[in-house]
CSV table of C-alpha atoms and ligand atoms in Angstrom, one decimal:
chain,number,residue,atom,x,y,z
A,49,UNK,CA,101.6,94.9,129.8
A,50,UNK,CA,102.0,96.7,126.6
A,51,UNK,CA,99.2,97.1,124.0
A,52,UNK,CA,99.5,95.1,121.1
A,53,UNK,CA,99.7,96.5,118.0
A,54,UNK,CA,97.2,95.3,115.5
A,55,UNK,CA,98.1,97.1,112.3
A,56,UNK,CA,99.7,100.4,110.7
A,57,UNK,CA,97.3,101.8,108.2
A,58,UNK,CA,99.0,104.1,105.2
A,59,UNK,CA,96.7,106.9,104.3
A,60,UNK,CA,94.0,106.0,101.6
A,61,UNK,CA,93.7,107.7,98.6
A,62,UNK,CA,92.9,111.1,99.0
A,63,UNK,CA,89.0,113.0,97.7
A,64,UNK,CA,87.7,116.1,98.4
A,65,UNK,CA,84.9,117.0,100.4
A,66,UNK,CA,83.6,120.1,98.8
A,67,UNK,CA,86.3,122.5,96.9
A,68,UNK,CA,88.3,123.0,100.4
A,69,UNK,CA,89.1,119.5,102.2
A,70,UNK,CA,91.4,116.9,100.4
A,71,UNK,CA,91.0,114.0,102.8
A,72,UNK,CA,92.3,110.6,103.5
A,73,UNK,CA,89.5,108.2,105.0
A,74,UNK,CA,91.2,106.6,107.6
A,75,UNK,CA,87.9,104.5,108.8
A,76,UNK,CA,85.1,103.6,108.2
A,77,UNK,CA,86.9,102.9,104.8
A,78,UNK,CA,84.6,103.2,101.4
A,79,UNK,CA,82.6,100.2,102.3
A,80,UNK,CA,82.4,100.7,105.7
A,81,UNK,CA,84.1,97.7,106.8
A,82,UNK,CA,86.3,99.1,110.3
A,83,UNK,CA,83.6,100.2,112.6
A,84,UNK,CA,86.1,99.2,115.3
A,85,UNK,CA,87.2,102.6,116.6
A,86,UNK,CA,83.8,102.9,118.2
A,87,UNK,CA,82.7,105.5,119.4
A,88,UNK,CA,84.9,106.8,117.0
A,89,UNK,CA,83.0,106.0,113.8
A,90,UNK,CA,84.3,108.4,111.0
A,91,UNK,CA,88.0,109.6,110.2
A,92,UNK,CA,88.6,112.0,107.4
A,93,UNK,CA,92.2,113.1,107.7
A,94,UNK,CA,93.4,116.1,105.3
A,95,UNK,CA,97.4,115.7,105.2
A,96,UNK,CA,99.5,118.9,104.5
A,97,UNK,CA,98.5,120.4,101.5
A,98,UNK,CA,99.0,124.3,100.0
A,99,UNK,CA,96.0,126.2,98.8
A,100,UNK,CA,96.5,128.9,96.6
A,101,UNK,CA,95.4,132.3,97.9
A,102,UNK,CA,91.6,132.7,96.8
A,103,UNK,CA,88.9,135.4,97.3
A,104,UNK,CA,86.8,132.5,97.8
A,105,UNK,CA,86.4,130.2,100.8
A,106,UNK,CA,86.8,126.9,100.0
A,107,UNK,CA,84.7,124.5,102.0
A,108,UNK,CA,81.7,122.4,102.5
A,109,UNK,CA,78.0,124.6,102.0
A,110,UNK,CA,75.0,123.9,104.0
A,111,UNK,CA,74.0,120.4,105.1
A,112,UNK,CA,72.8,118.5,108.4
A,113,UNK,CA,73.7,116.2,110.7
A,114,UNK,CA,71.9,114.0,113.4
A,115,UNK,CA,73.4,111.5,115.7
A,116,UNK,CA,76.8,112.2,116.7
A,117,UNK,CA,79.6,114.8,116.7
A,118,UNK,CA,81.5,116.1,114.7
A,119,UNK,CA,85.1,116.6,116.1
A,120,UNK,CA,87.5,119.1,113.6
A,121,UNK,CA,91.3,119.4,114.3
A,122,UNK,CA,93.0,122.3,112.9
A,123,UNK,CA,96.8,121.3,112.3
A,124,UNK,CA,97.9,124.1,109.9
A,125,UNK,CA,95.2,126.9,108.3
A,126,UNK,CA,91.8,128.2,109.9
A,127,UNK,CA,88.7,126.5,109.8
A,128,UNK,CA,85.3,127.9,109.7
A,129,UNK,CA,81.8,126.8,111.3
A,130,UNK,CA,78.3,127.7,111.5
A,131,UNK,CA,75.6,126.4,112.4
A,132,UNK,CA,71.6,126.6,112.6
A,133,UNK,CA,71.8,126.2,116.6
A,134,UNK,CA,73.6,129.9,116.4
A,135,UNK,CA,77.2,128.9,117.3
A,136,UNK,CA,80.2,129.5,114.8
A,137,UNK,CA,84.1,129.8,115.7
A,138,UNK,CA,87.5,129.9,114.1
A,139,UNK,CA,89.8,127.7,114.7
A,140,UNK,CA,93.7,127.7,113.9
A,141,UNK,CA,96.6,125.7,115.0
A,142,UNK,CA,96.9,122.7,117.6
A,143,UNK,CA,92.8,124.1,118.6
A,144,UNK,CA,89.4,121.9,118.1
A,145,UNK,CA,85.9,122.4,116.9
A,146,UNK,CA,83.7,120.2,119.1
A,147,UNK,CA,80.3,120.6,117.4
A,148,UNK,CA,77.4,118.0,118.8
A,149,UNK,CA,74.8,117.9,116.2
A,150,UNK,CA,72.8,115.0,118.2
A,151,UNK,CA,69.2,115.9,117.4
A,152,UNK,CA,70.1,117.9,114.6
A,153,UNK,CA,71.7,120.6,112.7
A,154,UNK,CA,72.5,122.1,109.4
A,155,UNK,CA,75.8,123.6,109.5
A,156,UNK,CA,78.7,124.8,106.6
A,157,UNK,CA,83.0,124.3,107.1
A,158,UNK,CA,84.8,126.3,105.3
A,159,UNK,CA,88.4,127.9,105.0
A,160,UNK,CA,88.7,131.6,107.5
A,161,UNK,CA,87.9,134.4,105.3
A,162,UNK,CA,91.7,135.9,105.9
A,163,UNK,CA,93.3,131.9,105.8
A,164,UNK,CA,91.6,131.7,102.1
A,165,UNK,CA,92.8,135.0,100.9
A,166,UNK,CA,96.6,134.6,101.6
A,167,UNK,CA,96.8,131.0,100.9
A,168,UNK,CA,99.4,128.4,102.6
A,169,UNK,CA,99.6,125.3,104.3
A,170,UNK,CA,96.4,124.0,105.5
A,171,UNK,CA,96.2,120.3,107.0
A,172,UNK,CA,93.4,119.0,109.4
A,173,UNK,CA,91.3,115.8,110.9
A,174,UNK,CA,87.6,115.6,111.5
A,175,UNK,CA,86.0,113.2,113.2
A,176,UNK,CA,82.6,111.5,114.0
A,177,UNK,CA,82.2,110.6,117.2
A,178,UNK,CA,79.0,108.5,117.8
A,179,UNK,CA,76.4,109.0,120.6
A,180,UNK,CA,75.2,106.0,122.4
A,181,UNK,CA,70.9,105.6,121.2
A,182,UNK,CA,70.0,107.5,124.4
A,183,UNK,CA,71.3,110.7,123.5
A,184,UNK,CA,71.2,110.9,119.7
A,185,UNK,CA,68.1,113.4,120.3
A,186,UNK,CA,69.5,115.6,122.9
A,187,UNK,CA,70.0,119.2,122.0
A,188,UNK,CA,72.9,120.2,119.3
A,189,UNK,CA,76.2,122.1,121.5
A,190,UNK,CA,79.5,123.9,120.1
A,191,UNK,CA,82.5,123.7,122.1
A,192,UNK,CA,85.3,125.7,120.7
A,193,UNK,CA,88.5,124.2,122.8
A,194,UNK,CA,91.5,126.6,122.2
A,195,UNK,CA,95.5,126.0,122.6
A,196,UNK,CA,95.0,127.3,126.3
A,197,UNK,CA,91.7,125.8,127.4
A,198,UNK,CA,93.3,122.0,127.1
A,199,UNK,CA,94.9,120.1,129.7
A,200,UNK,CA,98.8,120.7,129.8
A,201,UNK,CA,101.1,117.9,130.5
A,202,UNK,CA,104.9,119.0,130.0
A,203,UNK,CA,107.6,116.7,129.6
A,204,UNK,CA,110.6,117.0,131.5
A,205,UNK,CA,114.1,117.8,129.8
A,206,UNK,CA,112.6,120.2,127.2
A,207,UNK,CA,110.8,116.8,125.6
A,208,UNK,CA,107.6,118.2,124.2
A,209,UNK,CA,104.0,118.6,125.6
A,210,UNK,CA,101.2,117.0,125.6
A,211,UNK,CA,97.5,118.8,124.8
A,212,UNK,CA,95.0,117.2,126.3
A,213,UNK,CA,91.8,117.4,124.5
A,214,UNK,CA,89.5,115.0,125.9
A,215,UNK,CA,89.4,112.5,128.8
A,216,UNK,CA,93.0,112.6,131.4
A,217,UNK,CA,96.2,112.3,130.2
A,218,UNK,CA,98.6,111.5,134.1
A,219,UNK,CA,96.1,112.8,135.7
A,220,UNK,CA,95.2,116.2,133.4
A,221,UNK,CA,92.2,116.5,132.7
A,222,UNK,CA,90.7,117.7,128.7
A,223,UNK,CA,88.7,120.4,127.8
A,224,UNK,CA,85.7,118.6,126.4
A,225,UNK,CA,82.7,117.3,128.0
A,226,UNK,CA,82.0,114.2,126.2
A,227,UNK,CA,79.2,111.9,126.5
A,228,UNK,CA,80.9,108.4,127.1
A,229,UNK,CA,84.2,108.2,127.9
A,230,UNK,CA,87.3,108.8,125.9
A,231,UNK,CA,91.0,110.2,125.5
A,232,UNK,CA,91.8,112.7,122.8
A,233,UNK,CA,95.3,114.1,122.9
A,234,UNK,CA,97.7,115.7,120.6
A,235,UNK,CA,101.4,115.1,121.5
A,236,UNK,CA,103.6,117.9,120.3
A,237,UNK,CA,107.6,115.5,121.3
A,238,UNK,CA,110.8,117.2,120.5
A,239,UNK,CA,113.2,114.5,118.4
A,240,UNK,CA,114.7,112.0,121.0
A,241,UNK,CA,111.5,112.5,123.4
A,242,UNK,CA,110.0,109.5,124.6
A,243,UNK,CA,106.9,109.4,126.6
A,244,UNK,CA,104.8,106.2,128.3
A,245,UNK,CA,101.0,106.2,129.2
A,246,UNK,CA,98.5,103.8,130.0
A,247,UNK,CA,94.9,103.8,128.4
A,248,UNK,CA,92.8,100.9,129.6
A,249,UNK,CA,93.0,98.0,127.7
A,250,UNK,CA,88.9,97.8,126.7
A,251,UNK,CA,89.2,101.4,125.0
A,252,UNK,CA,89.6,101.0,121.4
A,253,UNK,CA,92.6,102.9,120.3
A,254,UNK,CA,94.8,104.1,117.6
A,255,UNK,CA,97.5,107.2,116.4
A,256,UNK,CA,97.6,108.9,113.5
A,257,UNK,CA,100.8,111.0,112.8
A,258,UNK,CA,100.5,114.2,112.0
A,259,UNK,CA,104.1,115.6,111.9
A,260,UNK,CA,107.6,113.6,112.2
A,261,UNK,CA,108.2,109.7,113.0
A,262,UNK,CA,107.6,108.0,116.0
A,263,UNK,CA,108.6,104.6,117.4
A,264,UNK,CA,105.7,102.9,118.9
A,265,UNK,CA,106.6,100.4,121.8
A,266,UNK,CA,110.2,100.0,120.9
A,267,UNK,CA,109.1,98.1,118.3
A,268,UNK,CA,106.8,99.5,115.1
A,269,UNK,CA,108.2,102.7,113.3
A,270,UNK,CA,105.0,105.1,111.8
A,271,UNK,CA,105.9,107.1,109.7
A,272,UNK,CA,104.0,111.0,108.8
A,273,UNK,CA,100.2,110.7,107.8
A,274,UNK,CA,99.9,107.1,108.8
A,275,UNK,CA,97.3,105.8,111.3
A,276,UNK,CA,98.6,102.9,114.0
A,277,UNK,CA,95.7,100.7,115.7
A,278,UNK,CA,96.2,98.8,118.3
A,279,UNK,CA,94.8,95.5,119.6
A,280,UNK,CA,92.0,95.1,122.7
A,281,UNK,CA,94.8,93.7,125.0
A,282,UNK,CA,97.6,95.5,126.9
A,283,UNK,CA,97.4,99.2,128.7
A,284,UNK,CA,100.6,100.6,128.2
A,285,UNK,CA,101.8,102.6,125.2
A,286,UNK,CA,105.5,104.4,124.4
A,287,UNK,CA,106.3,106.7,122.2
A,288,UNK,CA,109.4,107.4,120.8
A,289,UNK,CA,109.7,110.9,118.6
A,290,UNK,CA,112.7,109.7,115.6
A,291,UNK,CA,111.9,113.6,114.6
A,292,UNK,CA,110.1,116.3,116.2
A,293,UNK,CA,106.5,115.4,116.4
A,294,UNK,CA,102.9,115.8,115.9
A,295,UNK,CA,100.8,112.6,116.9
A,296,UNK,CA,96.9,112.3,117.6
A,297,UNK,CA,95.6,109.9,119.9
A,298,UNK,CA,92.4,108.6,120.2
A,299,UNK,CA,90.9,106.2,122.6
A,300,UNK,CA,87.6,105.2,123.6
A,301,UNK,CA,84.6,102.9,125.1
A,302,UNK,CA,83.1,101.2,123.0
A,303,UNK,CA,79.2,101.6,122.2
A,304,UNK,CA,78.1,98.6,121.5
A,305,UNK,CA,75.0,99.7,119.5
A,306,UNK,CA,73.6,98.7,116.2
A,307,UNK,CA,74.8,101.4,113.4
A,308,UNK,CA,72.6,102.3,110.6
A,309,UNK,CA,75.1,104.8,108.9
A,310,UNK,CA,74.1,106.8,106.0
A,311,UNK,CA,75.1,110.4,104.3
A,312,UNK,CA,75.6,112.4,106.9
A,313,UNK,CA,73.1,110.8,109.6
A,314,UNK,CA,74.6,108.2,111.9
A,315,UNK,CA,72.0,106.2,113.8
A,316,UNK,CA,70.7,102.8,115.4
A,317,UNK,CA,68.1,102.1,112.7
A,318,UNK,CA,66.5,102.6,108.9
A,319,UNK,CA,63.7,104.1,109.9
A,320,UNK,CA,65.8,107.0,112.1
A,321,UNK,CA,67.5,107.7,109.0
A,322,UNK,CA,64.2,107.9,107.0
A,323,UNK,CA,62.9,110.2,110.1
A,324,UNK,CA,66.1,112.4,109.5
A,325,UNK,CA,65.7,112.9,106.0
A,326,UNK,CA,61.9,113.8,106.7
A,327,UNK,CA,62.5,116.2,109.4
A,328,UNK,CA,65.6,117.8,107.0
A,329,UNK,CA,63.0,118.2,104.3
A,330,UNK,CA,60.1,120.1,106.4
A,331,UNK,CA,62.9,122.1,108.6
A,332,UNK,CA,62.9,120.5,111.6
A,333,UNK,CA,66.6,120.8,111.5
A,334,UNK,CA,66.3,124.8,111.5
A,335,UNK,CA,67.2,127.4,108.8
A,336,UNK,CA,71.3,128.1,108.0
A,337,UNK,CA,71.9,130.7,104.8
A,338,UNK,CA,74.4,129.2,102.4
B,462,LIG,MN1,79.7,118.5,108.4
């Protein structure tokens, strides 16, 4: 059976976080109200935009994080990351930043050094991915997933590819070790492509388009830089690329956890989130130069 659509979100109004990411909020939404891509909590997407060329890099500057990941998709541009566990990386085109601050870290984003100075097209998606209570304390991890370390599925008759990022996608398996279970894929579909795929019918799951227009079960056109949720019932899903396309898919279990969500700490209860701030404030979370 197909899965129902439930709704085709256009993007919010755009804010910046810091001086380099012009964002679209996708969910929670300013007052928090769609927890309902669990485990998938947060969704800051930054549509195409130019940056002019700058000496400096643009970004976010030192700050923590405790109780989930943080999952950055570069779709045009570099991205930058640091962290107080030791790991950085780079990331360009199509490739991921999967950075597990559980516990806790203080880490910066910021445009690549060489990115900043010429300027251009920059346009990117970071999520938060929430960790179920009994790992929200387990040591911080960096996995930077290139282009070539994801799962390849190619369509026949020249149709496109599909990266697979996390989870299996026909049987390819991601690139990320996750710690409850999910899909992540980015579909690259030539114009006229059309793919199907099943994704089980528990999993909350939605697109967002990052490139193009797609028709979604022969029925609902999304159009560029708007996010499609679908409903708890169904498996399968069709895509249909009306131009060549980009299109991020996300699809998960559900933790059904209480949330206590607040600044950049994302856990079960008030008094974790007053723990977080104390152990931020005597250095628990490590030392990071700005
Ligand atoms: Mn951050």
């Amino acid at each position: 059976m197909k899965k129902q659509i439930e709704k085709v979100l256009s993007p919010p109004p755009p804010h910046m976080v810091g001086d380099g990411f012009r964002v679209h909020n996708f969910f929670p939404g300013p007052y928090g109200e769609m927890t309902r891509m669990s485990p998938f909590f947060m969704m800051d997407y930054g549509a195409k935009i130019e940056f002019p060329a700058s000496e400096h890099q643009r970004g976010v500057g030192v700050h923590p994080h405790r109780g989930f990941e943080t999952v950055t998709i570069a779709y045009a541009g570099k991205v930058a990351h640091h962290d107080s566990a030791g790991n950085s990386g780079i990331i360009g085109e199509g490739e991921v930043q999967w950075m597990t601050a559980a516990s806790g870290i203080l880490h910066k984003e910021y445009h690549e050094k060489e990115f900043a100075r010429k300027g251009g097209a920059f346009q990117m998606v970071q999520l938060w991915v929430n960790l179920p209570a009994k790992d929200k304390m387990s040591k911080p991890k960096y996995q930077g997933i290139s282009v070539d370390q994801m799962g390849k599925y190619i369509l026949p008759d020249n149709g496109g590819r599909v990266d697979v990022i996390a989870g299996e996608f026909k049987g390819v398996k991601g690139a990320a070790s996750t710690f409850t279970p999910m899909h992540v894929y980015n579909l690259y579909l030539n114009k006229g492509a059309k793919i199907s795929f099943e994704l089980p019918e528990n999993f909350n799951t939605g697109l967002l388009v990052a490139e193009g227009e797609i028709k979604v079960n022969d029925e609902k056109n999304v159009p560029l830089d708007h996010f499609l949720l679908f409903k708890n019932s169904g498996t399968e899903i069709t895509v249909e690329a009306l131009s060549d396309v980009k299109v991020l898919v996300l699809s998960g279990e559900p933790i059904n956890e209480p949330i206590v969500a607040y600044g950049p700490f994302l856990m079960n209860t008030k008094e974790e989130i007053i723990q977080a701030y104390d152990d931020v404030n005597s250095g628990k979370f490590g030392v990071l130069e700005d």
